[in-house]
mmCIF file of C-alpha atoms in Angstrom:
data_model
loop_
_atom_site.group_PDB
_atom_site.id
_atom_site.type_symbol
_atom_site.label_atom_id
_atom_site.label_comp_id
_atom_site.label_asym_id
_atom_site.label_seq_id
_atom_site.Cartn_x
_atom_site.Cartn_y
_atom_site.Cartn_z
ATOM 1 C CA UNK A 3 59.460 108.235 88.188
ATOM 2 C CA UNK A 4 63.345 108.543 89.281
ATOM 3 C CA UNK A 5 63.411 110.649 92.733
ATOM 4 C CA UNK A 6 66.649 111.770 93.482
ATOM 5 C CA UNK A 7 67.755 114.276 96.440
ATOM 6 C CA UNK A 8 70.521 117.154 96.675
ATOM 7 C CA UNK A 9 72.441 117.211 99.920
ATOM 8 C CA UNK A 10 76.222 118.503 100.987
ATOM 9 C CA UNK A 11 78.354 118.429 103.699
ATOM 10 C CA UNK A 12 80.421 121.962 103.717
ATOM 11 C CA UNK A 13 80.072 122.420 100.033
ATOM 12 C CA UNK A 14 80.795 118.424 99.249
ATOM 13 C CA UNK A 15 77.279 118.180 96.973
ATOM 14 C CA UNK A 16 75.883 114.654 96.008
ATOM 15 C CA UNK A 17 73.206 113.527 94.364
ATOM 16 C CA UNK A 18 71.368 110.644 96.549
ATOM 17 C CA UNK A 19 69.221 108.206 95.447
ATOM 18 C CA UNK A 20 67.434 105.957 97.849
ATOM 19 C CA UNK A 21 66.599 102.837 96.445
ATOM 20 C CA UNK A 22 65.997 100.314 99.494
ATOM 21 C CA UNK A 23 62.198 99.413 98.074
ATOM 22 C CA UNK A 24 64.411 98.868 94.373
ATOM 23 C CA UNK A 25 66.194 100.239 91.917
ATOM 24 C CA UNK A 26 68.367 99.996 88.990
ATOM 25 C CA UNK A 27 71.093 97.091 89.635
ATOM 26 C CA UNK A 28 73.708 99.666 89.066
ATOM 27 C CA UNK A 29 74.416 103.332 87.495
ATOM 28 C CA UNK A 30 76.022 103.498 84.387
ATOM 29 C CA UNK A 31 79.469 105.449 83.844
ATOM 30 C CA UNK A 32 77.696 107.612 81.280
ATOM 31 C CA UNK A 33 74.552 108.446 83.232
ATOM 32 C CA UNK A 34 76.849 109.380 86.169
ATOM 33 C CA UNK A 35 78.629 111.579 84.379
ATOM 34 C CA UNK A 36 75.552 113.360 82.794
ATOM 35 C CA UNK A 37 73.976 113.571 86.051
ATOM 36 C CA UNK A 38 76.973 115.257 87.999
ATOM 37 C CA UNK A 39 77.408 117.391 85.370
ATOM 38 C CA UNK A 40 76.974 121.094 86.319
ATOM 39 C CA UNK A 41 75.428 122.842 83.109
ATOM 40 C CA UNK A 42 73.932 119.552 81.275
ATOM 41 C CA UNK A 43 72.631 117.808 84.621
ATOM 42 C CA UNK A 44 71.554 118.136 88.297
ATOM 43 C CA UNK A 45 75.724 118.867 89.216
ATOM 44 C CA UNK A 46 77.742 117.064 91.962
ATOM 45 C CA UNK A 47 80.946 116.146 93.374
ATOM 46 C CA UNK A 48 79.861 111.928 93.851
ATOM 47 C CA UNK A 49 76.390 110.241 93.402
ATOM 48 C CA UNK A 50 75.238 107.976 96.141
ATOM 49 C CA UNK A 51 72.851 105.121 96.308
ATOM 50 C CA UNK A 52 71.352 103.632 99.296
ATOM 51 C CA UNK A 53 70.116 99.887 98.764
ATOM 52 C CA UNK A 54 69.448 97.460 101.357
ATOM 53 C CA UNK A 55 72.033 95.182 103.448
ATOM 54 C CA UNK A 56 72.708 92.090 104.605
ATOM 55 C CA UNK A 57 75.181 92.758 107.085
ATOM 56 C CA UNK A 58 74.419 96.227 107.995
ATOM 57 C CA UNK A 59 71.034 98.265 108.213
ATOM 58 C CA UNK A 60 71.728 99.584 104.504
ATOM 59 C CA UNK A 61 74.574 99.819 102.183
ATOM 60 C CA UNK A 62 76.083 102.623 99.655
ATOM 61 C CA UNK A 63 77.399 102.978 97.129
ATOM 62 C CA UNK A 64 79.763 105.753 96.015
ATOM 63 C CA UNK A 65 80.338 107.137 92.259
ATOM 64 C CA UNK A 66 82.751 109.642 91.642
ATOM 65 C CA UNK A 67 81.966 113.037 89.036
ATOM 66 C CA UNK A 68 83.731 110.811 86.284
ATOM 67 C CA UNK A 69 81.574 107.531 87.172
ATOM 68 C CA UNK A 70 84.228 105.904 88.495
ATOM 69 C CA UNK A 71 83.909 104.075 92.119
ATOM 70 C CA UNK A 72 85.076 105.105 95.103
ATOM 71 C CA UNK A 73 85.454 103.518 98.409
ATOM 72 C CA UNK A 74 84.532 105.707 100.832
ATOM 73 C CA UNK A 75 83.129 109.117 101.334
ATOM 74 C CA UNK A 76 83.131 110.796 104.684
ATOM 75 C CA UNK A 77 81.165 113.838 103.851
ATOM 76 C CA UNK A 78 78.512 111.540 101.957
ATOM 77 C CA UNK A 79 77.842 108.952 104.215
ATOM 78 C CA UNK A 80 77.127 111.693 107.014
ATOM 79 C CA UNK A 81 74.877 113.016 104.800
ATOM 80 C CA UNK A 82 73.137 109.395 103.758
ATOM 81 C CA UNK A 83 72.961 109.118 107.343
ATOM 82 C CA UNK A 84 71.061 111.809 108.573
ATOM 83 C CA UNK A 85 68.711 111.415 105.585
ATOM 84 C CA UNK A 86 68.023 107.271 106.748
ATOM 85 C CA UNK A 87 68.074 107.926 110.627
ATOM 86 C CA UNK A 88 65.447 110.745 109.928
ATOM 87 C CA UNK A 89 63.258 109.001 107.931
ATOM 88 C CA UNK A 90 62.738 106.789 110.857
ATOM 89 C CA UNK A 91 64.714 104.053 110.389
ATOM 90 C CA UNK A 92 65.894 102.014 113.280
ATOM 91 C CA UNK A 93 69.411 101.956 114.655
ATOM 92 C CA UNK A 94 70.999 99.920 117.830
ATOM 93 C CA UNK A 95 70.271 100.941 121.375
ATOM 94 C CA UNK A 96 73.381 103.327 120.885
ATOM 95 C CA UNK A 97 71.304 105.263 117.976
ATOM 96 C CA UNK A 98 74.037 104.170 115.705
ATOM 97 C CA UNK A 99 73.604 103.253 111.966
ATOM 98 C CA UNK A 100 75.527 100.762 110.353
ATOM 99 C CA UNK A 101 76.522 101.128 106.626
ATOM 100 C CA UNK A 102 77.870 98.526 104.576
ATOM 101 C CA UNK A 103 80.376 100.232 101.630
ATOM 102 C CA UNK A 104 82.974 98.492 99.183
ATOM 103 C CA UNK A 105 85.383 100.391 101.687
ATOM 104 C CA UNK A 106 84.400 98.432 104.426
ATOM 105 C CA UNK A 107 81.414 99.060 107.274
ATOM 106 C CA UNK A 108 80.942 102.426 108.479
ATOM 107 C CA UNK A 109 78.912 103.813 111.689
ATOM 108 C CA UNK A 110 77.609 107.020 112.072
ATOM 109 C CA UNK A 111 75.410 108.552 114.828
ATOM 110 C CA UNK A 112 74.039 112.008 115.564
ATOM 111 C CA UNK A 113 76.217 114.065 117.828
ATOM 112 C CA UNK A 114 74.171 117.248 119.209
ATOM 113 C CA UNK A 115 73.222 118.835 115.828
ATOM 114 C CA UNK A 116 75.841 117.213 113.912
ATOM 115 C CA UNK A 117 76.491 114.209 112.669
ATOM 116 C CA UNK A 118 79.779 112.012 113.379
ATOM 117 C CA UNK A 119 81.134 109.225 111.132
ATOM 118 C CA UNK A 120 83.181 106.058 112.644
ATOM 119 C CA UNK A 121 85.366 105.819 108.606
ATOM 120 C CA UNK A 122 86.804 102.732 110.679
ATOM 121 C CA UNK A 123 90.814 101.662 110.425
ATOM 122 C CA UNK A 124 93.428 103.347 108.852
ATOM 123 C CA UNK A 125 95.480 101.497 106.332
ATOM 124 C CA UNK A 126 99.330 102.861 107.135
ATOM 125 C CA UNK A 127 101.178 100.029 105.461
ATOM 126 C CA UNK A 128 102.707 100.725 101.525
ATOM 127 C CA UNK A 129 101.136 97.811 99.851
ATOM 128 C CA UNK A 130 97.520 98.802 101.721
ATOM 129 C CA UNK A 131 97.430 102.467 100.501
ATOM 130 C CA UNK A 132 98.662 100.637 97.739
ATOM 131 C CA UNK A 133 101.849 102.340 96.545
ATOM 132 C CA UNK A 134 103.433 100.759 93.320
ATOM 133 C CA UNK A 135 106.801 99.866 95.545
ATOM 134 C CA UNK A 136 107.819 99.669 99.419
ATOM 135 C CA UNK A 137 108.150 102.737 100.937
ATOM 136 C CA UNK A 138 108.294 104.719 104.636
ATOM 137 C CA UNK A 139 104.651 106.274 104.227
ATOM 138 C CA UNK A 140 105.269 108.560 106.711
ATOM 139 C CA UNK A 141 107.441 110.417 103.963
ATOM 140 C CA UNK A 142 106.760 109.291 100.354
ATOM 141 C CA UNK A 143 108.787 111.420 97.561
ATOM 142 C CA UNK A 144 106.351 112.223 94.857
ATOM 143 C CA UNK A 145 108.899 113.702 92.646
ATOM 144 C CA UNK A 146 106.783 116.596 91.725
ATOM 145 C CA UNK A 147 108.293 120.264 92.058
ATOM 146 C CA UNK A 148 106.699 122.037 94.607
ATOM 147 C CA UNK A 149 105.679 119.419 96.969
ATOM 148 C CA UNK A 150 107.629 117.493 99.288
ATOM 149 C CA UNK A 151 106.985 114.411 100.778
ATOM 150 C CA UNK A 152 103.896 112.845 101.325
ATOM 151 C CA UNK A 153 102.288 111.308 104.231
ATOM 152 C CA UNK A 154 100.147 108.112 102.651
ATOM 153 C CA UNK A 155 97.202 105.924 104.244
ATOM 154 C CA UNK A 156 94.056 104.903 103.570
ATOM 155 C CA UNK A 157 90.637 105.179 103.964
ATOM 156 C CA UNK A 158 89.121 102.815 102.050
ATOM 157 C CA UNK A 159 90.453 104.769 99.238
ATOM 158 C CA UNK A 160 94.432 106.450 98.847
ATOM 159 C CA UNK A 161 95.365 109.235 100.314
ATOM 160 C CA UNK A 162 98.855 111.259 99.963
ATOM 161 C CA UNK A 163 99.081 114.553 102.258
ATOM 162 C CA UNK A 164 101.685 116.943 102.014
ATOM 163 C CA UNK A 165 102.425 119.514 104.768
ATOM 164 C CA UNK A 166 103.113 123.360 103.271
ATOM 165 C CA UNK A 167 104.255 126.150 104.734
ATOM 166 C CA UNK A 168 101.272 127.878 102.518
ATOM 167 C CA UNK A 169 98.436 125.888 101.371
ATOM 168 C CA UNK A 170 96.514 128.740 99.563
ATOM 169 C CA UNK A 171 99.517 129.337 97.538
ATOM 170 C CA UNK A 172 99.680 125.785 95.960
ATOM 171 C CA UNK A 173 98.916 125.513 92.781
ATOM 172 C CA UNK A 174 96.200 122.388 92.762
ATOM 173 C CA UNK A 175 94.711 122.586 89.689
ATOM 174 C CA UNK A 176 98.462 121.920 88.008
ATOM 175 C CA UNK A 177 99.759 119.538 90.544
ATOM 176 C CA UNK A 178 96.125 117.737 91.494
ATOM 177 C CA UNK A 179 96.814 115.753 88.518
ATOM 178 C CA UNK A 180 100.272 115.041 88.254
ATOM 179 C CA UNK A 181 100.120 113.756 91.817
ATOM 180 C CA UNK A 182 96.635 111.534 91.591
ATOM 181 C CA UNK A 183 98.018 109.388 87.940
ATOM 182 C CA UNK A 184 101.503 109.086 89.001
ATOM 183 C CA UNK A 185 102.639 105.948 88.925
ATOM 184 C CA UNK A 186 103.425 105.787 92.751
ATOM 185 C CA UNK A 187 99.520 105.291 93.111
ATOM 186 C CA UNK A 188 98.256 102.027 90.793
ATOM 187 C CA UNK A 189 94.493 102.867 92.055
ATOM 188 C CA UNK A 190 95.361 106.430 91.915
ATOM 189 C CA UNK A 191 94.643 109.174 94.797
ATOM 190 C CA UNK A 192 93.616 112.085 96.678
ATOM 191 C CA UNK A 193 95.836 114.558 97.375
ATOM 192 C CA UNK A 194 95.549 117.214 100.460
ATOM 193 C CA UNK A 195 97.880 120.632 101.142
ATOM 194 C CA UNK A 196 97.654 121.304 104.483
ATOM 195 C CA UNK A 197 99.690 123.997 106.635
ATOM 196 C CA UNK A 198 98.613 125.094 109.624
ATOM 197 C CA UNK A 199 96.639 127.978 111.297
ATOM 198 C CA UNK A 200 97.719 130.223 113.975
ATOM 199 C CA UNK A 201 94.844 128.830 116.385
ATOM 200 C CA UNK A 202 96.486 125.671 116.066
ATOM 201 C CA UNK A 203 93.652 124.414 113.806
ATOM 202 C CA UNK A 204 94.886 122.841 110.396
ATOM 203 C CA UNK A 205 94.013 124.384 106.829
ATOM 204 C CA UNK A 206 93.466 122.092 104.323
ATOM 205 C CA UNK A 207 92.825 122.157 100.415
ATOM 206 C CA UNK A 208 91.900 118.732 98.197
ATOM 207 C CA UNK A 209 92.111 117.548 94.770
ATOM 208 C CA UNK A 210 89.765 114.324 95.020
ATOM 209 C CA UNK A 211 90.762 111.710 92.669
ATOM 210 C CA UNK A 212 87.897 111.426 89.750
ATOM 211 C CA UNK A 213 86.448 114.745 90.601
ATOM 212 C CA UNK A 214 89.167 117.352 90.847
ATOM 213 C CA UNK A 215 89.190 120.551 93.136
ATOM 214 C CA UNK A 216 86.485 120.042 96.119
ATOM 215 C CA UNK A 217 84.902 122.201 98.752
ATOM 216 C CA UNK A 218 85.570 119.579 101.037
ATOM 217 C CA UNK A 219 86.902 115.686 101.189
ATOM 218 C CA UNK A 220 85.830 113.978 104.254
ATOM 219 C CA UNK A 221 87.901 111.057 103.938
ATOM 220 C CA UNK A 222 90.401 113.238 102.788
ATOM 221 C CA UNK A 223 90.218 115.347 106.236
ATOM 222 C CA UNK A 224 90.305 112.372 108.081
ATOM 223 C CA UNK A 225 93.492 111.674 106.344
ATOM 224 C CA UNK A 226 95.042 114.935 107.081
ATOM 225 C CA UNK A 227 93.863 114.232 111.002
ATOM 226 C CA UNK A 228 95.898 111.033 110.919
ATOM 227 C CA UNK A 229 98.620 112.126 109.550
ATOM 228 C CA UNK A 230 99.112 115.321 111.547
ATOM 229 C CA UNK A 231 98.811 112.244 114.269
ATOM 230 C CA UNK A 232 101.120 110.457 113.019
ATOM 231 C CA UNK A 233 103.885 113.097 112.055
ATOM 232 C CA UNK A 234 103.907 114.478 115.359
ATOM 233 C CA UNK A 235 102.584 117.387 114.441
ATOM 234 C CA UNK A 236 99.502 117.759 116.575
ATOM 235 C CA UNK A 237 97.164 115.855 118.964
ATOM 236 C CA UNK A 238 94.833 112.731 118.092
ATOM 237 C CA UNK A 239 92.015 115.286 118.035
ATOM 238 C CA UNK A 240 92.269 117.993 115.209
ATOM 239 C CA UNK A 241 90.489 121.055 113.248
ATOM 240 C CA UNK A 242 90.499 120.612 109.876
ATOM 241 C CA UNK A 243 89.341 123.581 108.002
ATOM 242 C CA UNK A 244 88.358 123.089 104.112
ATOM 243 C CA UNK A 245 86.909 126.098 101.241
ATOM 244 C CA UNK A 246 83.574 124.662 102.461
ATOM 245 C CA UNK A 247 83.653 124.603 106.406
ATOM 246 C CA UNK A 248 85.544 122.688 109.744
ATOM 247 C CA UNK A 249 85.307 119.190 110.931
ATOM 248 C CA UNK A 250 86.721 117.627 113.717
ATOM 249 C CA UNK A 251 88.495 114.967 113.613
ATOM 250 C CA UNK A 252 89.174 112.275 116.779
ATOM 251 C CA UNK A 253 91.804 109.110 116.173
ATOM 252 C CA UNK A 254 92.481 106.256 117.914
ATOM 253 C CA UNK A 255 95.327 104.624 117.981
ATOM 254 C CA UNK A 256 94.800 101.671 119.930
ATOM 255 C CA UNK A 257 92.188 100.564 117.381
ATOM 256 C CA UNK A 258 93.526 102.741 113.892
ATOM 257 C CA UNK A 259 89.872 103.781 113.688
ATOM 258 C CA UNK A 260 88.825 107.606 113.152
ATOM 259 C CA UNK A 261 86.057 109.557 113.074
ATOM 260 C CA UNK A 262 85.149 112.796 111.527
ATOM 261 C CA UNK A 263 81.862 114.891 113.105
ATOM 262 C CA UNK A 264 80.506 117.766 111.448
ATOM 263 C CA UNK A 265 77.376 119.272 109.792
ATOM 264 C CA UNK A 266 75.225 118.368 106.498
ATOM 265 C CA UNK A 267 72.411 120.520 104.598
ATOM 266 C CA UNK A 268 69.864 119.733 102.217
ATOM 267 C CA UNK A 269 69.565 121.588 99.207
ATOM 268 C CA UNK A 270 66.753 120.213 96.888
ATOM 269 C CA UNK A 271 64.535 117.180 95.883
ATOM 270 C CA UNK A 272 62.857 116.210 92.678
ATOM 271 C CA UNK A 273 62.075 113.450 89.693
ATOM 272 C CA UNK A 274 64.540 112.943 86.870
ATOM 273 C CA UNK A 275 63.388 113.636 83.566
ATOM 274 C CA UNK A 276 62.460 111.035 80.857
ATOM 275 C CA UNK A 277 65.627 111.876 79.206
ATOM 276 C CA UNK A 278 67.696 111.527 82.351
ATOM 277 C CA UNK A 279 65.920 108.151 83.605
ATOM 278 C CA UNK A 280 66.604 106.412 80.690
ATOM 279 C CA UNK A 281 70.208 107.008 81.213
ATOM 280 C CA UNK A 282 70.192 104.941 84.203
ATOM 281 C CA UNK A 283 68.934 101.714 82.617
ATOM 282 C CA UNK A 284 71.470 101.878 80.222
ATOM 283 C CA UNK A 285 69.180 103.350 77.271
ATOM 284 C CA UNK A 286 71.634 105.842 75.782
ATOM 285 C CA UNK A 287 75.334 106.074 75.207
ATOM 286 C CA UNK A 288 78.077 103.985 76.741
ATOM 287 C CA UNK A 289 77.257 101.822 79.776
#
C-alpha cells in the first residue's frame, strides 16, 4: 500500500508522502502529473516527499503540478514540518528541525500555533537568480506590456516581482506565462504582482512557475518581503497577503536570510489505488 497525505498552507495544497522507513527512489514526471491532477487524481499545487538525511534530520523533495523540480517551497516545508515534529520526531534543544532540500538546508520551528520557516539566504546577484545577461536586479525590464520592472532574487528557485499600482487588476493568467519562459530567466520563474494595502500590509498575487495561478507561494512571499526590503518600500518585517491567507515575513540583512511564519491545515489521508501505485514505479506511461 502507497499512503499519501493532503495538507496546505493558505490554499497552497500538496500531496505528501513520507517515505523515511523507504520508498520509491524517485517519482516519475508522469505519475506526478496524474497525481496532482484535479479531476483524474488526488489534485495539488507540488508533491512532496520526505526521505531520510544525512546532514539534516530529513530531507524533501519538491515536484511541481507539471513534474518538474523545484527548489524550494515555503508553504510546503511548513507544512512537512509540522507533520515530522508532530509525529514525534526529535529536533535540537531549540525545537528546531533541520531539512535538507536541492535548494539548500532549511529550519523551521513552531511559533505559538504557527509554524515559521528559516528559507535561508537570498540570492540578489544576476547570474544567482540566474538571469540570461547582467543586469541591476533591483529593476529588471521584462519587456512585457503591462508590467514594469522587476525586482529579481532567489530562493532557491527565481523570483521576478513587480510592484502595481493594482494587483487585482493584472491580468496573470496572460502575462504568468510570457513572464516565467522569457528568455531573461534560463531556469525560468515565478512571478508576483504586488501593490500595497492601505494598512500598510502588502497584497500579493503569484503565477508559480510549473503550476500556474496559486492560492499562495511561500517562497514567492518571501520574495515579495525582500524586495519591498530592498526597494525601500517598507520595513524588514512585512504582511504579505495572498487569495489564500497572510504571512509574515522577517529579513535579515546582516545574514540575507528570511523567514516566513504562518499557519498549515490538514485536509485528508489515504492509500493510492493499484492503478495510481503503479505509476510511481514507473509501470505506465513516460518516466
Amino acid at each position: 500500500m502507497t499512503n499519501f497525505l493532503k495538507m496546505h498552507g493558505l490554499g497552497n495544497d500538496f500531496i505528501i508522502f513520507d517515505w523515511r522507513d523507504g520508498g520509491p527512489d524517485q517519482v516519475p514526471a508522469a505519475a506526478a502529473r496524474a497525481l496532482a491532477d484535479r479531476r483524474r487524481g488526488i489534485g495539488c499545487d507540488q508533491i512532496l516527499v520526505i526521505r531520510p538525511s544525512t546532514r539534516a534530520d530529513i530531507r524533501m523533495d519538491i515536484l511541481n503540478h507539471d513534474g518538474s523540480a523545484s527548489g524550494a517551497c515555503g508553504n510546503g516545508t511548513r507544512c512537512v514540518a509540522d507533520l515530522v515534529m508532530g509525529s514525534g520526531m526529535k529536533t535540537d534543544t531549540d525545537g528546531v528541525l533541520s531539512i535538507e532540500t536541492d535548494g539548500g538546508d532549511l529550519r523551521a520551528w513552531r511559533d505559538g500555533a504557527e509554524i515559521a520557516v528559516d528559507m535561508g539566504p537570498v540570492s540578489t546577484t544576476w547570474d544567482q537568480v540566474p538571469l540570461a545577461g547582467e543586469a541591476d536586479t533591483l529593476a529588471v525590464p521584462l519587456g512585457v506590456e503591462g508590467l514594469g520592472d522587476a525586482v529579481c532574487h532567489s530562493l532557491g528557485n527565481p523570483h521576478a516581482v513587480v510592484f502595481v499600482e493594482d494587483a487585482e487588476a493584472i491580468d496573470l493568467d496572460r502575462l504568468g506565462p510570457l513572464v516565467e519562459t522569457s528568455a531573461l530567466f534560463p531556469d525560468r520563474v515565478n512571478l508576483s504582482v504586488v501593490s500595497q494595502m492601505p494598512d500598510g500590509g502588502f497584497r500579493m498575487r503569484v503565477w508559480e512557475r510549473g503550476v500556474g495561478i496559486t492560492m499562495a507561494c511561500g517562497s514567492g512571499a518571501c520574495a515579495v518581503g525582500v524586495a519591498v526590503a530592498r526597494r525601500g518600500l517598507g520595513p524588514d518585517s512585512s504582511r504579505i497577503a495572498m487569495d489564500g491567507g497572510t504571512v509574515r515575513i522577517d529579513w535579515d540583512r546582516a545574514t540575507t536570510h528570511v523567514t516566513m511564519t504562518g499557519p498549515v491545515a490538514y485536509v485528508c489521508e489515504g492509500v493510492l489505488s493499484a492503478d495510481m501505485a503503479s505509476l510511481l514505479e514507473g509501470r505506465h506511461g513516460e518516466a
